[in-house]
Amino acid sequence: MSYQAPLFLLLFFPLTLLAYQLVPQKHRWKILLGASYAFFWSISGKLLLFLLLSTFSIHHFGLWLDSIRSDADAVIRAAEKPQRKALKEARKHKMRGVLALGILLQIGTLLCLKYANFFGANVNLIFRGLGMAEVIPTFQWMLPIGISFYTMQAVSYLTDVYRGTVNADRSLGRLALYMSFFPQLMEGPICRYSQTAEALFSGTPIRYESLTRGLQRMLYGLFKKMVIADRLNIFVNNIFNDYHEQGGIVILLGMVAYTCQLYMDFSGIMDMVMGMGEIFGVKMPENFRRPFFSKSISEFWTRWHITLGAWFRDYIYYPLSLSGPLKKTTSACRKRLGNHFGPLVAGTMALFCVWFCNGLWHGAAWSYLFFGMYHFFFIMLANLTEPLTRKVLDALHIRRDKGWYRIFRILRTCCLVCVGELFFRANGLKAGLSMFRKMVTDFSIPAPQDLALGLDRYDLLILVVAVLIVLMISILQEHGIPLRKKLAAVPVPLRWSIYYAALMAVILFGAYGIGYVPVEPMYAGF
Amino acid sequence: MEKLLEILETIQPDVDYDTCTTLVTDNYLDSLAILSLVAELEEEFDIEIPTVEIVPANFNSAQSIWEMVQRLEEE
């Protein structure tokens, strides 16, 4: 059962809404928790145990961290001033040990379930290369749904308790709901405890406004997912699964189509998730902000899967680059290399770790690691060449954020992103390299019938119109026009006509039924 | 405050620090600039800026940076 499935949309979600609204406010969180566990069970069955263990574990470790802090604080307050520094250090040391253990349990479980076979296979490969027998067996483990997402939430909760930005939660139920809230279980967004826990627990009643606004956003997401992304699926699969038979131009089209499919799928599901949250009065952090208007790769990652980027920034990049040794490196380098190149040394080391983890987070395969390193390379290159770029642009009197140069930067970023997605989608790194080689060397013009690849004229027309609609909405949003506010001000008959038209568009033009294969949300696999 | 403005000017000269309240949000200060700024502030004001303080709210304006520095000086 996934978010666009009829079972979910016509039965599970309405029943949950009904039950939620009918019970007294103080018990509503129990409905959400029950629905979340039922949703998890419907996909991953007994693997629910992993989610429960994760929840119990962070509950226990959170309280442990809290008790160390409060005990130590009492001692520090009673101590003489000269002794306080040493006592604070001892507290920090103890808490750091507990935090490390708590995180190790979370990340260790993820590593075992998601990455054991990948590491095992590569170790075996080395052994085989040395003429020795394989030593690591292969495991047939199933992955609990959303483990990569809820593990990130668990680590952020523990770290925030350690840092003192949130208090440890004594309520196991509230923590369990924070970890498992069903709309975000499959694909995020990766929320911080401080962003959603309280709202989830409060049982905000469903009002006409929250219901209509939420459904409106869900509908837009469903449109992106079912009309565009799922329709592109056939075309993309035909090209990527059969790339040996395709010329460079067809592969280029496949690459652009896949990038479009991934965006419409992931951002469409995110719209649905945000809409569901809105109905329950839970405002989750946005995961997309029109990424294809980005002027650089680093900007792209502040607009695409925003919560993942923010997680890596707050829990890996800054802690690493501002850790003792790297901070000293920055200070030393700044004196010798100046303001720009000085921090670059520490920044690049931390950035490498971020992109290594980012690549690996997406999946246990070399192609994902390549994907991470690919983005690391272009961000590092932009950082390194920044002073030179600035000088050249100043000399030529070109303003980087205006006019044709801005458009050039946007197009350049789109091209780089598309190539990255080619490797991301390809069936392995070898296939990705082979497709890329073909794309830049084989310029044979395909016959029109070779371009269809599972799509007829009707499909193409729907795709073009639907993409233009999304593009138009995105351009208006990019210019700061509050479309939803404007829509709310439209007279009721016209507003509801728009809603019905959108609903009809999904029902009539959605890529489901005969001739189409149901497509699971693409990021749920990560 | 004057010393802080001097530091900011050396790190990112193209900003009006008297009025700008979106230094991080609008990317005037990127992550590398933040690393420079943290190193410089720690050295100049003899403070330690923990990771938990590296949030947009503390770095979005010269005023908010100054308030953070003063708070950390007192601790």
Coordinates of C-alpha atoms in Angstrom, one line a residue:
Chain A
M1 CA 0.0 0.0 0.0
S2 CA 1.5 3.3 -1.0
Y3 CA 0.2 6.9 -1.0
Q4 CA -1.2 6.9 -4.5
A5 CA -2.8 3.4 -4.2
P6 CA -6.7 3.4 -4.3
L7 CA -6.7 1.3 -1.1
F8 CA -4.8 4.1 0.7
L9 CA -6.7 7.0 -0.8
L10 CA -10.2 5.6 -0.7
L11 CA -10.1 3.5 2.5
F12 CA -7.1 3.8 4.8
F13 CA -6.7 7.6 4.7
P14 CA -10.5 8.5 5.0
L15 CA -11.0 6.0 7.8
T16 CA -8.0 7.4 9.7
L17 CA -9.4 10.9 9.2
L18 CA -12.8 9.8 10.5
A19 CA -11.4 8.0 13.5
Y20 CA -9.1 10.9 14.3
Q21 CA -11.9 13.4 14.2
L22 CA -14.3 11.3 16.2
V23 CA -12.2 10.5 19.2
P24 CA -11.5 13.2 22.0
Q25 CA -8.6 15.4 21.2
K26 CA -6.3 14.0 23.9
H27 CA -6.5 10.5 22.4
R28 CA -6.1 11.5 18.7
W29 CA -2.3 10.8 18.8
K30 CA -3.2 7.2 19.5
I31 CA -5.2 7.0 16.3
L32 CA -2.3 8.4 14.4
L33 CA 0.1 6.0 16.0
G34 CA -2.2 3.0 15.4
A35 CA -2.6 4.1 11.8
S36 CA 1.1 4.5 11.3
Y37 CA 1.9 1.1 12.7
A38 CA -0.8 -0.5 10.6
F39 CA 0.6 1.3 7.5
F40 CA 4.1 0.1 8.3
W41 CA 2.8 -3.5 9.0
S42 CA 1.0 -3.5 5.6
I43 CA 4.3 -3.0 3.8
S44 CA 7.0 -4.5 6.0
G45 CA 5.0 -6.9 8.3
K46 CA 7.1 -8.2 11.2
L47 CA 10.0 -5.9 10.4
L48 CA 8.0 -3.4 12.5
L49 CA 10.1 -4.9 15.3
F50 CA 13.1 -2.8 14.0
L51 CA 11.1 0.4 14.2
L52 CA 10.0 -0.5 17.7
L53 CA 13.6 -1.3 18.8
S54 CA 14.8 1.9 17.3
T55 CA 12.1 3.9 19.1
F56 CA 12.7 2.1 22.5
S57 CA 16.4 2.7 22.0
I58 CA 16.2 6.5 21.4
H59 CA 13.7 6.8 24.3
H60 CA 16.1 5.1 26.7
F61 CA 19.2 6.9 25.4
G62 CA 17.4 10.3 25.4
L63 CA 16.5 9.9 29.1
W64 CA 20.0 8.6 29.9
L65 CA 21.5 11.7 28.4
D66 CA 19.1 13.9 30.2
S67 CA 19.8 12.3 33.6
I68 CA 23.6 12.7 33.1
R69 CA 23.0 16.4 32.3
S70 CA 20.7 17.1 35.2
D71 CA 22.9 15.2 37.7
A72 CA 26.1 16.9 36.5
D73 CA 24.4 20.3 36.5
A74 CA 23.5 20.0 40.1
V75 CA 27.1 19.2 41.0
I76 CA 28.4 22.0 38.8
R77 CA 26.1 24.5 40.4
A78 CA 27.3 23.5 43.9
A79 CA 31.0 23.5 42.9
E80 CA 33.4 26.4 43.3
K81 CA 34.0 28.4 40.1
P82 CA 37.6 27.1 39.4
Q83 CA 36.3 23.5 39.4
R84 CA 33.4 24.1 37.1
K85 CA 35.3 23.9 33.9
A86 CA 36.7 20.4 34.7
L87 CA 33.3 19.2 35.8
K88 CA 31.7 20.5 32.6
E89 CA 34.4 18.7 30.6
A90 CA 33.7 15.5 32.5
R91 CA 29.9 15.9 31.8
K92 CA 30.6 16.5 28.1
H93 CA 32.9 13.4 28.0
K94 CA 30.3 11.1 29.6
M95 CA 27.4 12.4 27.5
R96 CA 29.5 12.1 24.3
G97 CA 30.1 8.4 25.2
V98 CA 26.4 7.7 25.7
L99 CA 25.5 9.6 22.5
A100 CA 28.1 7.6 20.5
L101 CA 26.6 4.3 21.8
G102 CA 23.1 5.4 21.0
I103 CA 24.0 6.5 17.4
L104 CA 26.1 3.3 16.9
L105 CA 23.0 1.2 17.6
Q106 CA 20.9 3.2 15.1
I107 CA 23.5 3.4 12.3
G108 CA 24.8 -0.1 13.1
T109 CA 21.3 -1.6 12.4
L110 CA 21.1 0.4 9.2
L111 CA 24.6 -0.7 8.1
C112 CA 23.8 -4.4 8.9
L113 CA 20.5 -4.4 7.0
K114 CA 21.3 -2.2 4.1
Y115 CA 25.0 -2.4 3.5
A116 CA 26.2 -5.7 4.7
N117 CA 25.9 -7.5 1.4
F118 CA 27.5 -4.6 -0.5
F119 CA 30.5 -4.6 1.7
G120 CA 30.6 -8.4 1.8
A121 CA 30.5 -8.6 -1.9
N122 CA 33.4 -6.2 -2.3
V123 CA 35.5 -7.9 0.3
N124 CA 34.8 -11.2 -1.4
L125 CA 35.8 -9.7 -4.7
I126 CA 39.2 -8.7 -3.2
F127 CA 39.7 -12.2 -1.8
R128 CA 38.8 -13.7 -5.2
G129 CA 41.2 -11.4 -6.9
L130 CA 43.9 -12.7 -4.5
G131 CA 43.0 -16.3 -5.4
M132 CA 41.5 -16.9 -2.0
A133 CA 38.1 -18.4 -1.1
E134 CA 35.1 -16.0 -0.4
V135 CA 34.8 -15.4 3.3
I136 CA 31.6 -13.3 3.8
P137 CA 28.2 -15.0 3.2
T138 CA 25.4 -13.2 1.5
F139 CA 22.3 -12.5 3.6
Q140 CA 18.7 -12.4 2.3
W141 CA 17.5 -9.6 4.5
M142 CA 14.4 -7.5 3.9
L143 CA 14.7 -3.8 4.6
P144 CA 12.0 -2.3 6.8
I145 CA 10.2 0.5 4.9
G146 CA 11.7 3.9 5.5
I147 CA 14.6 2.7 7.6
S148 CA 17.0 5.3 5.9
F149 CA 14.6 8.1 6.8
Y150 CA 13.6 7.1 10.4
T151 CA 17.2 6.3 11.3
M152 CA 18.2 9.9 10.3
Q153 CA 15.3 11.2 12.6
A154 CA 16.5 9.0 15.4
V155 CA 20.1 10.2 15.2
S156 CA 18.9 13.9 15.0
Y157 CA 16.8 13.4 18.1
L158 CA 19.6 11.9 20.1
T159 CA 22.1 14.6 18.9
D160 CA 19.6 17.4 19.7
V161 CA 19.1 16.0 23.2
Y162 CA 22.9 15.8 23.6
R163 CA 23.3 19.4 22.4
G164 CA 20.5 20.6 24.7
T165 CA 18.4 22.0 21.9
V166 CA 15.5 19.7 22.9
N167 CA 14.6 18.0 26.1
A168 CA 14.5 14.2 26.2
D169 CA 10.9 13.1 25.8
R170 CA 9.5 11.0 28.7
S171 CA 6.5 10.0 26.6
L172 CA 7.2 6.9 24.7
G173 CA 4.0 7.3 22.7
R174 CA 5.0 10.8 21.4
L175 CA 8.4 9.6 20.4
A176 CA 7.0 6.6 18.7
L177 CA 4.6 8.8 16.7
Y178 CA 7.5 11.2 15.8
M179 CA 9.4 8.2 14.4
S180 CA 6.5 6.6 12.5
F181 CA 4.0 9.2 11.4
F182 CA 2.6 7.4 8.3
P183 CA 2.6 10.2 5.7
Q184 CA 6.3 10.7 6.1
L185 CA 7.3 7.1 6.7
M186 CA 8.1 6.0 3.2
E187 CA 9.9 9.0 1.7
G188 CA 10.4 11.6 4.5
P189 CA 10.7 14.6 4.8
I190 CA 13.4 14.0 7.5
C191 CA 11.9 16.0 10.4
R192 CA 13.6 17.1 13.5
Y193 CA 11.9 16.4 16.8
S194 CA 11.4 20.1 17.5
Q195 CA 9.6 20.5 14.1
T196 CA 6.8 17.9 14.4
A197 CA 6.6 16.0 17.7
E198 CA 4.5 18.5 19.6
A199 CA 2.1 19.1 16.7
L200 CA 1.6 15.4 16.1
F201 CA 0.8 14.8 19.7
S202 CA -1.6 17.8 20.1
G203 CA -4.5 16.3 18.1
T204 CA -5.4 19.5 16.3
P205 CA -9.0 19.1 15.1
I206 CA -9.6 18.9 11.3
R207 CA -11.2 22.1 10.1
Y208 CA -12.8 22.9 6.7
E209 CA -9.8 25.1 5.8
S210 CA -7.1 22.6 6.8
L211 CA -9.0 19.8 5.0
T212 CA -9.5 21.7 1.7
R213 CA -6.0 23.1 1.7
G214 CA -4.5 19.7 2.5
L215 CA -6.6 17.9 -0.2
Q216 CA -5.7 20.6 -2.7
R217 CA -2.0 20.0 -2.2
M218 CA -2.5 16.2 -2.3
L219 CA -4.3 16.6 -5.6
Y220 CA -1.5 18.6 -7.1
G221 CA 1.0 15.9 -5.9
L222 CA -1.2 13.1 -7.3
F223 CA -1.3 15.0 -10.6
K224 CA 2.5 15.2 -10.8
K225 CA 2.9 11.6 -9.8
M226 CA 0.2 9.8 -11.8
V227 CA -0.1 12.0 -14.9
I228 CA 3.5 12.8 -15.5
A229 CA 5.9 10.5 -13.5
D230 CA 4.1 7.2 -14.0
R231 CA 3.5 7.9 -17.7
L232 CA 7.3 8.6 -18.2
N233 CA 8.1 5.3 -16.4
I234 CA 7.4 3.2 -19.5
F235 CA 9.6 5.4 -21.7
V236 CA 12.5 5.6 -19.2
N237 CA 12.4 1.8 -18.5
N238 CA 12.6 1.0 -22.2
I239 CA 15.7 3.1 -22.7
F240 CA 17.6 2.3 -19.5
N241 CA 16.9 -1.5 -19.6
D242 CA 17.7 -1.7 -23.3
Y243 CA 20.4 1.0 -23.7
H244 CA 22.6 -1.3 -25.9
E245 CA 19.9 -0.9 -28.7
Q246 CA 19.6 2.9 -28.4
G247 CA 21.6 5.7 -30.0
G248 CA 23.1 8.7 -28.2
I249 CA 20.1 11.0 -28.9
V250 CA 17.6 8.5 -27.5
I251 CA 19.7 8.0 -24.4
L252 CA 19.9 11.8 -24.0
L253 CA 16.1 11.9 -24.1
G254 CA 15.9 9.0 -21.6
M255 CA 18.2 10.9 -19.3
V256 CA 16.1 14.1 -19.4
A257 CA 12.9 12.0 -19.1
Y258 CA 14.2 10.2 -16.0
T259 CA 15.3 13.4 -14.3
C260 CA 11.8 14.8 -15.0
Q261 CA 10.2 11.5 -13.8
L262 CA 12.2 11.5 -10.5
Y263 CA 11.3 15.1 -9.8
M264 CA 7.6 14.7 -10.5
D265 CA 7.5 11.4 -8.5
F266 CA 9.4 12.5 -5.4
S267 CA 8.1 16.1 -5.3
G268 CA 4.6 14.8 -6.1
I269 CA 4.7 12.4 -3.2
M270 CA 6.1 15.2 -1.0
D271 CA 3.1 17.4 -2.0
M272 CA 0.8 14.6 -0.9
V273 CA 2.7 14.1 2.4
M274 CA 2.6 17.9 3.1
G275 CA -1.1 17.9 2.3
M276 CA -1.8 15.0 4.7
G277 CA 0.2 16.8 7.4
E278 CA -1.7 20.0 6.8
I279 CA -5.0 18.2 7.3
F280 CA -3.8 16.9 10.7
G281 CA -2.4 20.4 11.6
V282 CA 1.3 19.2 11.3
K283 CA 3.6 21.5 9.3
M284 CA 6.5 19.5 8.1
P285 CA 9.6 21.1 6.5
E286 CA 9.4 21.5 2.8
N287 CA 11.6 19.1 0.8
F288 CA 11.6 20.9 -2.6
R289 CA 11.8 24.5 -3.7
R290 CA 11.8 24.4 -7.5
P291 CA 15.3 22.9 -7.8
F292 CA 15.6 23.4 -11.6
F293 CA 15.8 27.1 -11.2
S294 CA 19.1 26.6 -9.3
K295 CA 22.2 28.5 -10.6
S296 CA 24.8 26.1 -9.2
I297 CA 25.0 22.5 -7.9
S298 CA 25.4 23.6 -4.3
E299 CA 22.2 25.8 -4.7
F300 CA 20.5 22.8 -6.3
W301 CA 21.0 20.8 -3.1
T302 CA 19.4 23.5 -1.0
R303 CA 16.3 23.2 -3.2
W304 CA 16.2 19.4 -3.8
H305 CA 15.6 16.9 -1.0
I306 CA 16.2 19.9 1.3
T307 CA 15.8 18.0 4.6
L308 CA 18.5 15.4 3.6
G309 CA 20.9 18.2 2.7
A310 CA 20.1 20.0 6.0
W311 CA 20.6 16.9 8.0
F312 CA 24.1 16.3 6.5
R313 CA 24.9 20.0 7.0
D314 CA 23.9 20.0 10.7
Y315 CA 25.0 16.6 11.8
I316 CA 28.1 15.9 9.6
Y317 CA 29.4 19.0 7.8
Y318 CA 29.5 21.5 10.6
P319 CA 30.4 19.1 13.4
L320 CA 33.3 17.8 11.3
S321 CA 34.6 21.1 9.8
L322 CA 34.3 22.8 13.2
S323 CA 35.9 19.9 15.2
G324 CA 39.1 20.7 17.0
P325 CA 41.7 19.5 14.4
L326 CA 39.9 20.9 11.4
K327 CA 39.2 24.2 13.1
K328 CA 43.0 24.5 13.8
T329 CA 43.6 23.7 10.1
T330 CA 41.2 26.5 9.1
S331 CA 42.9 29.0 11.3
A332 CA 46.4 28.0 10.1
C333 CA 45.4 27.9 6.5
R334 CA 43.6 31.2 6.6
K335 CA 46.8 33.0 7.7
R336 CA 48.7 31.5 4.8
L337 CA 46.1 31.1 2.1
G338 CA 43.7 34.0 2.8
N339 CA 40.0 34.2 3.4
H340 CA 38.8 32.1 0.5
F341 CA 41.3 29.2 0.2
G342 CA 41.9 29.1 4.0
P343 CA 38.6 27.4 5.1
L344 CA 38.5 25.5 1.8
V345 CA 40.9 22.8 3.2
A346 CA 38.7 21.9 6.2
G347 CA 35.6 22.5 4.2
T348 CA 36.6 20.2 1.4
M349 CA 37.4 17.4 3.8
A350 CA 34.0 17.7 5.5
L351 CA 32.3 18.0 2.1
F352 CA 33.9 14.8 1.0
C353 CA 32.5 13.0 4.0
V354 CA 29.1 14.5 3.4
W355 CA 29.0 13.4 -0.3
F356 CA 30.4 10.0 0.5
C357 CA 27.6 9.5 3.0
N358 CA 25.0 11.1 0.7
G359 CA 25.9 8.7 -2.1
L360 CA 25.9 5.7 0.1
W361 CA 22.6 6.8 1.8
H362 CA 20.9 6.4 -1.5
G363 CA 21.9 2.8 -1.9
A364 CA 24.5 0.2 -1.4
A365 CA 26.0 0.3 -4.9
W366 CA 29.0 1.8 -6.6
S367 CA 26.8 3.9 -8.9
Y368 CA 25.4 5.7 -5.9
L369 CA 28.9 6.3 -4.5
F370 CA 29.8 7.7 -8.0
F371 CA 26.7 9.9 -7.8
G372 CA 27.9 11.3 -4.5
M373 CA 31.4 11.9 -5.7
Y374 CA 30.1 13.5 -8.9
H375 CA 28.3 16.2 -7.0
F376 CA 31.3 16.6 -4.6
F377 CA 33.5 17.2 -7.6
F378 CA 31.4 20.0 -9.1
I379 CA 30.8 21.7 -5.7
M380 CA 34.5 21.6 -4.9
L381 CA 35.4 22.8 -8.4
A382 CA 33.0 25.8 -8.0
N383 CA 34.6 26.6 -4.6
L384 CA 38.1 26.4 -6.0
T385 CA 37.4 28.6 -9.1
E386 CA 35.2 31.1 -7.3
P387 CA 37.9 33.9 -7.0
L388 CA 38.9 33.4 -10.7
T389 CA 35.2 33.4 -11.8
R390 CA 34.5 36.6 -9.9
K391 CA 37.5 38.3 -11.4
V392 CA 36.6 37.3 -15.0
L393 CA 33.0 38.4 -14.5
D394 CA 34.0 41.7 -13.0
A395 CA 36.4 42.3 -15.9
L396 CA 33.7 41.6 -18.4
H397 CA 31.1 43.5 -16.5
I398 CA 28.8 40.5 -16.3
R399 CA 26.3 40.3 -13.4
R400 CA 26.0 36.7 -12.4
D401 CA 22.5 36.9 -11.1
K402 CA 21.0 38.8 -14.0
G403 CA 20.1 38.4 -17.7
W404 CA 21.6 35.8 -20.0
Y405 CA 24.4 34.8 -17.7
R406 CA 21.8 33.8 -15.1
I407 CA 19.9 31.7 -17.7
F408 CA 23.2 30.2 -18.7
R409 CA 24.0 29.2 -15.1
I410 CA 20.5 27.6 -14.7
L411 CA 20.8 25.6 -17.9
R412 CA 24.4 24.5 -17.0
T413 CA 23.1 23.3 -13.6
C414 CA 20.2 21.4 -15.2
C415 CA 22.7 19.7 -17.6
L416 CA 25.0 18.7 -14.8
V417 CA 22.1 17.4 -12.7
C418 CA 20.7 15.4 -15.6
V419 CA 24.0 13.7 -16.2
G420 CA 24.3 12.9 -12.5
E421 CA 20.8 11.3 -12.6
L422 CA 21.8 9.2 -15.6
F423 CA 24.4 7.4 -13.4
F424 CA 21.9 7.4 -10.6
R425 CA 19.3 5.5 -12.6
A426 CA 21.6 3.3 -14.8
N427 CA 21.6 -0.4 -14.0
G428 CA 25.1 -0.2 -12.4
L429 CA 28.1 2.0 -12.8
K430 CA 29.3 0.1 -15.9
A431 CA 26.0 0.7 -17.6
G432 CA 26.0 4.3 -16.6
L433 CA 29.5 4.9 -18.1
S434 CA 28.5 3.0 -21.2
M435 CA 25.4 5.1 -21.7
F436 CA 27.3 8.3 -21.1
R437 CA 29.9 7.3 -23.7
K438 CA 27.2 6.6 -26.2
M439 CA 25.5 9.9 -25.5
V440 CA 28.7 11.9 -26.3
T441 CA 29.9 9.9 -29.2
D442 CA 26.9 8.5 -31.1
F443 CA 24.9 11.3 -32.8
S444 CA 22.9 9.1 -35.2
I445 CA 19.5 10.5 -35.9
P446 CA 16.8 8.1 -34.7
A447 CA 13.8 7.3 -36.9
P448 CA 10.6 8.9 -35.4
Q449 CA 9.1 5.5 -34.7
D450 CA 12.2 4.6 -32.6
L451 CA 11.5 7.6 -30.3
A452 CA 8.1 6.5 -29.1
L453 CA 9.3 3.7 -26.9
G454 CA 6.0 2.8 -25.3
L455 CA 4.3 6.2 -25.6
D456 CA 1.7 7.0 -28.2
R457 CA 0.6 10.5 -29.5
Y458 CA -2.0 10.7 -26.8
D459 CA 0.6 10.1 -24.1
L460 CA 3.0 12.6 -25.5
L461 CA 0.3 15.3 -25.7
I462 CA -0.8 14.7 -22.1
L463 CA 2.9 14.8 -21.0
V464 CA 3.6 18.1 -22.8
V465 CA 0.5 19.8 -21.4
A466 CA 1.0 18.5 -17.9
V467 CA 4.7 19.4 -17.8
L468 CA 3.8 22.9 -19.1
I469 CA 1.2 23.3 -16.3
V470 CA 3.7 22.3 -13.6
L471 CA 6.3 24.6 -15.2
M472 CA 3.9 27.5 -15.3
I473 CA 3.0 27.0 -11.6
S474 CA 6.7 26.8 -10.7
I475 CA 7.5 30.0 -12.6
L476 CA 4.8 31.9 -10.8
Q477 CA 5.9 30.5 -7.4
E478 CA 9.5 31.4 -8.2
H479 CA 8.4 34.9 -8.8
G480 CA 6.9 34.9 -5.3
I481 CA 3.2 34.9 -6.4
P482 CA 1.2 33.2 -3.5
L483 CA -0.9 30.9 -5.8
R484 CA -2.7 29.1 -3.0
K485 CA -3.7 32.4 -1.3
K486 CA -4.9 33.7 -4.7
L487 CA -6.9 30.5 -5.3
A488 CA -8.5 30.8 -1.8
A489 CA -9.7 34.3 -2.8
V490 CA -11.4 33.0 -6.0
P491 CA -15.2 32.7 -5.8
V492 CA -16.4 29.3 -4.5
P493 CA -18.0 28.0 -7.8
L494 CA -14.9 28.8 -9.8
R495 CA -12.6 27.4 -7.1
W496 CA -14.4 24.2 -6.9
S497 CA -14.5 23.9 -10.7
I498 CA -10.7 24.1 -10.6
Y499 CA -10.6 21.3 -8.0
Y500 CA -13.0 19.1 -10.0
A501 CA -11.0 19.8 -13.2
A502 CA -7.8 18.7 -11.4
L503 CA -9.4 15.6 -10.0
M504 CA -10.8 14.7 -13.4
A505 CA -7.4 15.3 -14.9
V506 CA -5.9 12.7 -12.5
I507 CA -8.8 10.2 -13.0
L508 CA -8.9 10.5 -16.8
F509 CA -5.2 11.1 -17.6
G510 CA -3.5 9.3 -14.8
A511 CA -1.2 6.5 -16.0
Y512 CA -2.8 3.5 -14.4
G513 CA -4.9 0.6 -15.5
I514 CA -4.5 -1.4 -18.7
G515 CA -1.2 -0.8 -20.4
Y516 CA 0.5 0.8 -17.4
V517 CA 2.5 -0.8 -14.6
P518 CA 1.8 0.6 -11.0
V519 CA 4.9 2.5 -9.9
E520 CA 5.8 2.6 -6.3
P521 CA 7.1 5.9 -5.0
M522 CA 10.7 6.0 -6.2
Y523 CA 12.4 7.2 -3.1
A524 CA 10.7 4.6 -0.9
G525 CA 13.4 2.2 -2.2
F526 CA 16.2 4.3 -0.6
Chain B
M1 CA 30.3 45.7 16.8
E2 CA 32.8 47.7 14.7
K3 CA 35.3 44.9 14.9
L4 CA 32.6 42.4 13.8
L5 CA 31.7 44.6 10.8
E6 CA 35.3 44.8 9.8
I7 CA 35.6 41.0 9.9
L8 CA 32.4 40.6 7.9
E9 CA 33.7 43.1 5.3
T10 CA 36.9 41.1 4.8
I11 CA 35.0 37.8 4.4
Q12 CA 32.2 39.1 2.1
P13 CA 32.5 42.7 1.0
D14 CA 29.5 42.9 -1.3
V15 CA 26.8 43.2 1.4
D16 CA 25.2 46.0 3.3
Y17 CA 25.5 44.7 6.8
D18 CA 23.5 47.5 8.4
T19 CA 20.3 46.4 6.7
C20 CA 20.7 42.8 5.6
T21 CA 18.8 40.3 7.7
T22 CA 19.1 37.3 5.4
L23 CA 22.9 36.7 5.2
V24 CA 22.5 32.9 5.4
T25 CA 19.0 32.5 4.0
D26 CA 19.9 34.4 0.8
N27 CA 23.3 32.7 0.6
Y28 CA 25.5 35.9 1.1
L29 CA 27.3 33.8 3.7
D30 CA 27.9 30.3 2.4
S31 CA 29.2 27.4 4.4
L32 CA 32.9 28.3 3.7
A33 CA 32.3 31.9 4.7
I34 CA 30.7 30.6 8.0
L35 CA 33.9 28.5 8.6
S36 CA 36.0 31.6 8.1
L37 CA 33.8 33.7 10.2
V38 CA 33.7 31.2 13.1
A39 CA 37.5 30.9 13.1
E40 CA 37.9 34.7 13.0
L41 CA 35.3 35.3 15.8
E42 CA 36.8 32.7 18.0
E43 CA 40.3 34.2 17.6
E44 CA 39.2 37.9 17.9
F45 CA 36.8 37.5 20.8
D46 CA 38.4 34.5 22.6
I47 CA 35.2 32.5 22.6
E48 CA 34.3 29.0 21.5
I49 CA 31.4 28.7 19.1
P50 CA 29.8 25.2 19.5
T51 CA 28.2 23.5 16.5
V52 CA 24.8 24.0 18.1
E53 CA 25.1 27.8 17.6
I54 CA 25.6 27.4 13.8
V55 CA 22.0 28.1 12.9
P56 CA 20.7 30.7 10.4
A57 CA 19.0 32.6 13.3
N58 CA 22.5 33.4 14.7
F59 CA 24.1 34.3 11.4
N60 CA 21.4 36.1 9.4
S61 CA 22.4 39.6 10.4
A62 CA 25.4 41.4 11.8
Q63 CA 23.2 42.2 14.9
S64 CA 22.3 38.5 15.5
I65 CA 26.0 37.5 15.1
W66 CA 26.9 40.2 17.6
E67 CA 24.3 39.1 20.1
M68 CA 25.6 35.5 19.8
V69 CA 29.2 36.7 20.4
Q70 CA 28.2 38.7 23.5
R71 CA 26.2 35.8 24.9
L72 CA 29.2 33.4 24.4
E73 CA 31.6 35.9 25.9
E74 CA 29.4 36.0 29.1
E75 CA 29.4 32.2 29.4

